[in-house]
PDB file of C-alpha atoms in Angstrom:
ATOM      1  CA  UNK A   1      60.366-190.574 -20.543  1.00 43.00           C
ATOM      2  CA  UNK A   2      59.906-187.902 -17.491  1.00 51.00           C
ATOM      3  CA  UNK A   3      57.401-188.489 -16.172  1.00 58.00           C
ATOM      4  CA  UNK A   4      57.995-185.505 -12.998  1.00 63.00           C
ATOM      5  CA  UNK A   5      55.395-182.573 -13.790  1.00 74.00           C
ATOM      6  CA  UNK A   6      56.503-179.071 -12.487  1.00 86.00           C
ATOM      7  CA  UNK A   7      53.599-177.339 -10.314  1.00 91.00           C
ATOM      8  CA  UNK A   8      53.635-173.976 -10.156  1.00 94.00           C
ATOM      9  CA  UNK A   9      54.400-172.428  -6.684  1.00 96.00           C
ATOM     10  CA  UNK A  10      51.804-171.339  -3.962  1.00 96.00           C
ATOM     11  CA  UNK A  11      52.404-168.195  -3.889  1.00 98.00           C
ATOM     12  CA  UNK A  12      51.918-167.069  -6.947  1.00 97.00           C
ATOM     13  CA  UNK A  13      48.561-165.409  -7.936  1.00 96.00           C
ATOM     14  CA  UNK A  14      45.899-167.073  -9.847  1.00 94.00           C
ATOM     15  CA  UNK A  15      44.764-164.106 -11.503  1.00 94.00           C
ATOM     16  CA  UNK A  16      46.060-160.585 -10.906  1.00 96.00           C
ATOM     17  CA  UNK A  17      48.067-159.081  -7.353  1.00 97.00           C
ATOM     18  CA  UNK A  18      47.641-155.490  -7.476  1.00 97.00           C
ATOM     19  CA  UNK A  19      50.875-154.327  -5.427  1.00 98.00           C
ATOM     20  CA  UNK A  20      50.253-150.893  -5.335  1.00 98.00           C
ATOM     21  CA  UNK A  21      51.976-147.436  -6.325  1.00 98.00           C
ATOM     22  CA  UNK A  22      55.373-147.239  -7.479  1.00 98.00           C
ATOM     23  CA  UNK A  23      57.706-143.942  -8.118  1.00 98.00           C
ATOM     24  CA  UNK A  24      58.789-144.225 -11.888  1.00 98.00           C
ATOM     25  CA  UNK A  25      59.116-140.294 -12.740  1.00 98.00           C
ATOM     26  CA  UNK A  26      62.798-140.818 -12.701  1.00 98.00           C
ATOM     27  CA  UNK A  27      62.949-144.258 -14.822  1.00 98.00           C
ATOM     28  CA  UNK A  28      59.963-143.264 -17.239  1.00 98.00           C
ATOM     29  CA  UNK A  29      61.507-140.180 -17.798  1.00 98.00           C
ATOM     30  CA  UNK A  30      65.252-141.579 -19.252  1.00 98.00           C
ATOM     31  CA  UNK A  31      63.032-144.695 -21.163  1.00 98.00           C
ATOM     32  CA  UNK A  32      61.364-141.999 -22.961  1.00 98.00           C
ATOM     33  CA  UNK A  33      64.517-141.090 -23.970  1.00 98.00           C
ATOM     34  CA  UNK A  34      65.765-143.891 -25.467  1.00 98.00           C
ATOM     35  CA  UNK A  35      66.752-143.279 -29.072  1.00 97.00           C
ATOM     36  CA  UNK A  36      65.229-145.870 -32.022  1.00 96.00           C
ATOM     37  CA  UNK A  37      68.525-147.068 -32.765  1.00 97.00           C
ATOM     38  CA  UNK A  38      68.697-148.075 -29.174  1.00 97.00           C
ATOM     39  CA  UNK A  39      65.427-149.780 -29.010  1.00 96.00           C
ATOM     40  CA  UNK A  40      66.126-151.587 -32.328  1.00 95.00           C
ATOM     41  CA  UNK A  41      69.935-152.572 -31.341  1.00 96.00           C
ATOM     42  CA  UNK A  42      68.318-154.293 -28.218  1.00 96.00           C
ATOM     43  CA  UNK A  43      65.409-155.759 -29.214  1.00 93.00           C
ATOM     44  CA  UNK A  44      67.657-157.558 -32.164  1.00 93.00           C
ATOM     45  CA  UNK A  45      69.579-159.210 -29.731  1.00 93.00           C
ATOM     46  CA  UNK A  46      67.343-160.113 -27.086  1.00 91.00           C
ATOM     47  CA  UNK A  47      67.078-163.732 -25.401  1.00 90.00           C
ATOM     48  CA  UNK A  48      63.012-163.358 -25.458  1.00 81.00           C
ATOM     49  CA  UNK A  49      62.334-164.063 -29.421  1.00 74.00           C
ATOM     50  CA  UNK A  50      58.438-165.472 -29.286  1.00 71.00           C
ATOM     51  CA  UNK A  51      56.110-165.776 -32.156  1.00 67.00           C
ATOM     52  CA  UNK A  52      53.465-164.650 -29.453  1.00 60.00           C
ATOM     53  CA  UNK A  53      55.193-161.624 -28.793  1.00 70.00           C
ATOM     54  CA  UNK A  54      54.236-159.849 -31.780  1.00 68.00           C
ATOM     55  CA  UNK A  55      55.868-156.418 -32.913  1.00 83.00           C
ATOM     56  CA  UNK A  56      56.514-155.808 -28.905  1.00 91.00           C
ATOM     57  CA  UNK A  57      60.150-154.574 -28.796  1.00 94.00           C
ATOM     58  CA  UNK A  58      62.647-155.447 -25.412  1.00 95.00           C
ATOM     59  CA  UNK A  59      65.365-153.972 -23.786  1.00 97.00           C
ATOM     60  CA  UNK A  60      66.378-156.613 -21.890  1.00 97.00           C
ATOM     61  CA  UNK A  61      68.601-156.200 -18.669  1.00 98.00           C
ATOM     62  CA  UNK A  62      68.500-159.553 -16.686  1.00 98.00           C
ATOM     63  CA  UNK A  63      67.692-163.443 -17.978  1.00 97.00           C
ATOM     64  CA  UNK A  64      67.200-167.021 -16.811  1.00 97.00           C
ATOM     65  CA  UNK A  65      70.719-169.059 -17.480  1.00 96.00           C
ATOM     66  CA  UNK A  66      68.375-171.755 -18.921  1.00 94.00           C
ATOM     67  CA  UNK A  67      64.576-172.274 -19.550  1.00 93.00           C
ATOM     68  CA  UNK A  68      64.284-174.792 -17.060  1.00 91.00           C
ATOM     69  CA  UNK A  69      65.687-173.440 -13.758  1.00 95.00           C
ATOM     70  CA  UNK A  70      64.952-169.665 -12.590  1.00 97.00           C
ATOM     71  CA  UNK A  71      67.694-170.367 -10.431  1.00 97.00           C
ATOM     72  CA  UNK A  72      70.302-169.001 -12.717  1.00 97.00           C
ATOM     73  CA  UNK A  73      70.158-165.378 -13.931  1.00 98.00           C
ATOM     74  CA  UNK A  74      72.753-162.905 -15.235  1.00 98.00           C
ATOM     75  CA  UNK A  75      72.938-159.216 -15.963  1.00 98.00           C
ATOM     76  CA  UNK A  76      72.930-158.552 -19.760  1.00 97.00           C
ATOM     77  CA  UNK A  77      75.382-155.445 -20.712  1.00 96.00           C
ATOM     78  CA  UNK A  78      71.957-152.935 -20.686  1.00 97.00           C
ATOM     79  CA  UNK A  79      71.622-153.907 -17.015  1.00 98.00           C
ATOM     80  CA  UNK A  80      75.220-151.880 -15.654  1.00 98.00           C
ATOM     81  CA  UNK A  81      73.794-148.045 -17.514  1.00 97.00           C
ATOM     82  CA  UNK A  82      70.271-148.991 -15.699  1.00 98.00           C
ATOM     83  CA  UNK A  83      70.929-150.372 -12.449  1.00 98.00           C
ATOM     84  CA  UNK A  84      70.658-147.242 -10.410  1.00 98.00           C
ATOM     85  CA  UNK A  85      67.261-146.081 -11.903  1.00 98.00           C
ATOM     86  CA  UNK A  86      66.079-149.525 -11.848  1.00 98.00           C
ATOM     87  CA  UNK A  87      66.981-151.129  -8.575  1.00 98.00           C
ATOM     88  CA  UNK A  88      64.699-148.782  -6.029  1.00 98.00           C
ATOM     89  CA  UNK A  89      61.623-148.815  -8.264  1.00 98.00           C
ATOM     90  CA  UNK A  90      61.809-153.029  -8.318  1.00 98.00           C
ATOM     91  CA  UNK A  91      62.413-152.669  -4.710  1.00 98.00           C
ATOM     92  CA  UNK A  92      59.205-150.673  -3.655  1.00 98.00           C
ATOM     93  CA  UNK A  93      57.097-152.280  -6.476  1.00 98.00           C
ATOM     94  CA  UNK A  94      58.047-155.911  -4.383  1.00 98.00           C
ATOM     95  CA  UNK A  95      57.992-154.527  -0.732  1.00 98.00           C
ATOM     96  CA  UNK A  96      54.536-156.261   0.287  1.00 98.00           C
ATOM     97  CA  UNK A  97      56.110-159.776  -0.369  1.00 98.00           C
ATOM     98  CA  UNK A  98      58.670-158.813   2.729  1.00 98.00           C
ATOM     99  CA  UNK A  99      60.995-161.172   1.159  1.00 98.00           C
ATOM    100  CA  UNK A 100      64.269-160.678   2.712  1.00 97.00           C
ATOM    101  CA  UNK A 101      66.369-162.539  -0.144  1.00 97.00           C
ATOM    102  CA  UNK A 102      64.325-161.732  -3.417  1.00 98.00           C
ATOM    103  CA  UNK A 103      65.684-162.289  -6.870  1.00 98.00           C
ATOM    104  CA  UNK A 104      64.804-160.611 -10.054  1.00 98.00           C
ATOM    105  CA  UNK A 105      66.163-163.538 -12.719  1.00 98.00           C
ATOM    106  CA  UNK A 106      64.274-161.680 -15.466  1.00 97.00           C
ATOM    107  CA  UNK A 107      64.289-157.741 -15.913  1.00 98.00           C
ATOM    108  CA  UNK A 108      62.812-155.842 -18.944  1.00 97.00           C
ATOM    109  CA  UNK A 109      61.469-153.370 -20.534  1.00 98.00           C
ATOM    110  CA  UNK A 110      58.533-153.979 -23.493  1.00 96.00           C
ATOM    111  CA  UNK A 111      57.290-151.200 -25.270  1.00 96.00           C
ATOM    112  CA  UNK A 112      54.184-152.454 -27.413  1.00 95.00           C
ATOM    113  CA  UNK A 113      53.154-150.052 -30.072  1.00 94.00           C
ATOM    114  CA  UNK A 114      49.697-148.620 -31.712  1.00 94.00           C
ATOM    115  CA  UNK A 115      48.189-151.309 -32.461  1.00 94.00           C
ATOM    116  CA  UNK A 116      50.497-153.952 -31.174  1.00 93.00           C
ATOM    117  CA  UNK A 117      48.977-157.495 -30.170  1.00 92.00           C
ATOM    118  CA  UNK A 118      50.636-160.257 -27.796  1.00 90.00           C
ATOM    119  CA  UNK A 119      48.734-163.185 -28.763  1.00 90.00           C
ATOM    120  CA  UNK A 120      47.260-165.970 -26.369  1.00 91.00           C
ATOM    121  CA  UNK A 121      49.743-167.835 -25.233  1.00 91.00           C
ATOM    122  CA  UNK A 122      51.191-169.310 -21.922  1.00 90.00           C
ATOM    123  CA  UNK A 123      54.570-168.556 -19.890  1.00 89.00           C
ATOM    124  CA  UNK A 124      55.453-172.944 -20.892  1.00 85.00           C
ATOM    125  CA  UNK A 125      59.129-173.226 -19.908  1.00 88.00           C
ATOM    126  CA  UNK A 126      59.608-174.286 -16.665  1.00 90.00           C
ATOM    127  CA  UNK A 127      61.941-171.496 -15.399  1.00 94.00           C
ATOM    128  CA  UNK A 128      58.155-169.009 -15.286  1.00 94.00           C
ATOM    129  CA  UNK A 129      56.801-171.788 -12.710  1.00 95.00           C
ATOM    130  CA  UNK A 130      58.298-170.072  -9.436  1.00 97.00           C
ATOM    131  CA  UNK A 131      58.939-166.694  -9.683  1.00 98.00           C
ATOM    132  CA  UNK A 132      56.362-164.075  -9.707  1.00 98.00           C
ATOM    133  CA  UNK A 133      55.285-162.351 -13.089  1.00 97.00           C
ATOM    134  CA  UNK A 134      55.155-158.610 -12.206  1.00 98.00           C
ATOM    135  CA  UNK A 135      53.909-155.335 -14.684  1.00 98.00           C
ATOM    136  CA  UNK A 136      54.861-152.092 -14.279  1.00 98.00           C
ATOM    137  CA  UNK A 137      53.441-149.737 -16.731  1.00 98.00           C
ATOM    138  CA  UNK A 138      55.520-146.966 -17.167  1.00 98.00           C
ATOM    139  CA  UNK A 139      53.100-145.432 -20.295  1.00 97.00           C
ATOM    140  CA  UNK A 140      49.916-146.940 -21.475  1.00 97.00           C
ATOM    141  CA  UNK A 141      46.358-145.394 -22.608  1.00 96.00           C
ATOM    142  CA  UNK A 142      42.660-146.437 -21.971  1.00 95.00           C
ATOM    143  CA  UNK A 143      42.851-148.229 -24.974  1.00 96.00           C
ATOM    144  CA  UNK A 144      45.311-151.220 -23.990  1.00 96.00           C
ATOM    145  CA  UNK A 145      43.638-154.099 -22.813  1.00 96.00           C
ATOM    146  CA  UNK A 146      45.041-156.832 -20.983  1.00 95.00           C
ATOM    147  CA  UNK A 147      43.637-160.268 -20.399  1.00 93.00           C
ATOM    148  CA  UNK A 148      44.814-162.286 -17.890  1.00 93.00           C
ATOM    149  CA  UNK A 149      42.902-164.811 -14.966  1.00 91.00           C
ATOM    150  CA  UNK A 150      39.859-164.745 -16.678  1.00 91.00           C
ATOM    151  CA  UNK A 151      39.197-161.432 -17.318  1.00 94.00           C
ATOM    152  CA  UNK A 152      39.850-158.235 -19.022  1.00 95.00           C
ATOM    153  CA  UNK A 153      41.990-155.423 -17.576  1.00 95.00           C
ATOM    154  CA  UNK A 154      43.462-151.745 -17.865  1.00 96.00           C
ATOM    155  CA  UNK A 155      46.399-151.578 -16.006  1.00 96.00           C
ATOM    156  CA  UNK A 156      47.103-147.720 -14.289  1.00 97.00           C
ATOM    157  CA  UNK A 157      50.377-145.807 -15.039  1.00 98.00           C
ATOM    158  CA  UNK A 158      52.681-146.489 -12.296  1.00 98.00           C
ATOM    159  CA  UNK A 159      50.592-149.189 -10.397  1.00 98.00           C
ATOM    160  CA  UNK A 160      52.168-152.521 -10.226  1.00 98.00           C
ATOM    161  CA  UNK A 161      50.765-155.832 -10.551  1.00 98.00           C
ATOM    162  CA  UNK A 162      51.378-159.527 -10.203  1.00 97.00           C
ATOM    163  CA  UNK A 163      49.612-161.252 -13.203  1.00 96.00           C
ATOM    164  CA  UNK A 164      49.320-164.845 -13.654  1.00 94.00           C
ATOM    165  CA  UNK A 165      51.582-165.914 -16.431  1.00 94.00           C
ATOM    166  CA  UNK A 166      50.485-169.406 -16.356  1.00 93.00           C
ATOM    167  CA  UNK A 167      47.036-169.204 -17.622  1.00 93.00           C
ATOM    168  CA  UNK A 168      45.967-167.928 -21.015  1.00 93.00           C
ATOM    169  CA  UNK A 169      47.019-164.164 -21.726  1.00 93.00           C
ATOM    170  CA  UNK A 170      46.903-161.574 -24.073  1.00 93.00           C
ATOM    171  CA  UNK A 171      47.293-157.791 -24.338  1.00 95.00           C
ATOM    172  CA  UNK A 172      46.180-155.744 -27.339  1.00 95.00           C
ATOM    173  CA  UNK A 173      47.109-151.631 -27.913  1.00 96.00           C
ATOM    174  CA  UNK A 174      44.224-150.429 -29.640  1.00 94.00           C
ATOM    175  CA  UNK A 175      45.283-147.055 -28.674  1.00 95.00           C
ATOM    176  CA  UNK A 176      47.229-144.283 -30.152  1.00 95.00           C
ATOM    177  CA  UNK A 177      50.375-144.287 -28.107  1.00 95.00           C
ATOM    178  CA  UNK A 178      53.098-146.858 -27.116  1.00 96.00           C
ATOM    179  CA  UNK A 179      52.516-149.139 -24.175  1.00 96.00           C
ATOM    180  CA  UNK A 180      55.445-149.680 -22.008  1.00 97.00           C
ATOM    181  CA  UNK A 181      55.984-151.712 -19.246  1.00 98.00           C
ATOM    182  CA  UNK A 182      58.665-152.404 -16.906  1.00 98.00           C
ATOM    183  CA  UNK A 183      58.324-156.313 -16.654  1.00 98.00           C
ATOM    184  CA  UNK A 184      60.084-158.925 -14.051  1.00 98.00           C
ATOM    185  CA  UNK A 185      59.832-161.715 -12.299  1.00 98.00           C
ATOM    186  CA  UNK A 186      60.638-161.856  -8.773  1.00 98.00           C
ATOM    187  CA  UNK A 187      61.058-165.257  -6.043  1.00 98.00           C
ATOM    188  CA  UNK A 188      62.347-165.697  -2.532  1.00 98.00           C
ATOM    189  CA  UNK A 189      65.799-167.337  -2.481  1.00 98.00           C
ATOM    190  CA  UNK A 190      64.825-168.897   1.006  1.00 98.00           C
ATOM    191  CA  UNK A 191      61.654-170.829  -0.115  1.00 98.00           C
ATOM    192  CA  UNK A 192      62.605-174.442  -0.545  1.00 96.00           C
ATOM    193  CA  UNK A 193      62.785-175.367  -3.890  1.00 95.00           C
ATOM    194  CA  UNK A 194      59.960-177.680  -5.000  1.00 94.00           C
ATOM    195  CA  UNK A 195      60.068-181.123  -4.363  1.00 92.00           C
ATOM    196  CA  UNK A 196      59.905-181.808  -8.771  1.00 91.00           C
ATOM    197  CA  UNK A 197      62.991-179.678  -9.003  1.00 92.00           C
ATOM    198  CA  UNK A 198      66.054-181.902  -8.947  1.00 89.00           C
ATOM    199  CA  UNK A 199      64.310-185.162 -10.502  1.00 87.00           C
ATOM    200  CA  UNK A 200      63.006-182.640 -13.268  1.00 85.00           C
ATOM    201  CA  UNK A 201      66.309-181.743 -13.994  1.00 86.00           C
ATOM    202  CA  UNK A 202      68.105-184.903 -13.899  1.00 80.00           C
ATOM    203  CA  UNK A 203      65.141-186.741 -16.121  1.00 73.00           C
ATOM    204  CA  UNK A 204      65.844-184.618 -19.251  1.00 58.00           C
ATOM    205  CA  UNK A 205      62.561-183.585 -20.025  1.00 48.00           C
ATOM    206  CA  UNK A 206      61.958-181.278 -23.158  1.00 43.00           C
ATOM    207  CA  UNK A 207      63.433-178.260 -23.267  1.00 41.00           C
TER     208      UNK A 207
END
C-alpha cells in the first residue's frame, strides 16, 4: 500500500486570492452567444462528469492527461475557435503571480443555472493539489453564493479570484439568471515539483 501523501503546494491560497479586474466584454459577449445546442453538445462530452456538480453545464477547452499529475494537459477541439478571446483575459487575470512559465492544464467555462447547486465537496484527485483554482465570473447576480475557506461569498462580475479548492465548497444560484464563470487552474512550470511526486506515481495509489 502507498503510503506517500500528496501536500498541497505553498502557494496556493487557504481561502480566497482576490486578483483583481479583468477585461471580459469581448469573451462575455461571444459566451452569451453560444447557442443551447452548443452548450448541450459540450457539456455531453465533457471530461468533468461529478455527482457534485449538479445541473452546472461545461464547455470545456483544456484538461489534465490524468487525475494524478497536472503535469499533462491538452487542448480539447472547443479550445482552437476560443483561443484568441481566451488567451489575454487568462493572461491579465494571472499577471500578479509574475510567473514567467505558467500553465493553464484546465480551462472552462460553467454556466450554473436558476437555481443550480454545486454540492459540498472537495477538489480529491491529486492533479488539483498544485495548480491554482481561479474564478472568473463572466455573469452572476446578488443571489449566487459561494462558500469557500470558511466563509460565504459573492463574487463581482469580472473580478477574478483564487479560491481554495481543497477545503469544503459549495456554490448555490438562488437567483434569477445564469451564473457563469470562466474557471482554470494555473501553476508555474519552474517550481520544483514536490518531493511526493515521483514516489506517488510509481506506488500506484488509487486513482
Amino acid at each position: 500500500m502507498n503510503s506517500v501523501q500528496p501536500a498541497a503546494n505553498p502557494r496556493k491560497t487557504t481561502g480566497v486570492r482576490h486578483l483583481g479586474p479583468v477585461d471580459i466584454v469581448a469573451l462575455r459577449e461571444a459566451v452569451l452567444a453560444v447557442p443551447e445546442a452548443v452548450w448541450a453538445a459540450e457539456n455531453a462530452d465533457k471530461p468533468n462528469k461529478f455527482e457534485a456538480l449538479g445541473g452546472t453545464g461545461h464547455i470545456v477547452f483544456r484538461f489534465i492527461d490524468s487525475p494524478r499529475d497536472w503535469r499533462g494537459s491538452h487542448d480539447r477541439p472547443a479550445w482552437s475557435g476560443w483561443r484568441a478571446l481566451l488567451e489575454p483575459v487568462l493572461a491579465e487575470a494571472v499577471r500578479g503571480y509574475g510567473y514567467p512559465r505558467g500553465v493553464f492544464p484546465r480551462v472552462m467555462l460553467a454556466r450554473m443555472p436558476a437555481g443550480g447547486v454545486i454540492h459540498p465537496h472537495i477538489d480529491a484527485n491529486p492533479a488539483a493539489k498544485w495548480p491554482h483554482k481561479i474564478h472568473l465570473p463572466l455573469t452572476t447576480n446578488p443571489k449566487v453564493v459561494s462558500f469557500f475557506g470558511g466563509q460565504e461569498h459573492r463574487f463581482a462580475q469580472g473580478e477574478a479570484v483564487e479560491v481554495n479548492n481543497l477545503g469544503p465548497h459549495w456554490v448555490r444560484n438562488e437567483g434569477d439568471s445564469d451564473r457563469i464563470h470562466l474557471i482554470f487552474e494555473y501553476y508555474d512550470a519552474d517550481q520544483p515539483d514536490p518531493v511526493w511526486l515521483e514516489p506517488f506515481l510509481r506506488g500506484g495509489a488509487p486513482r
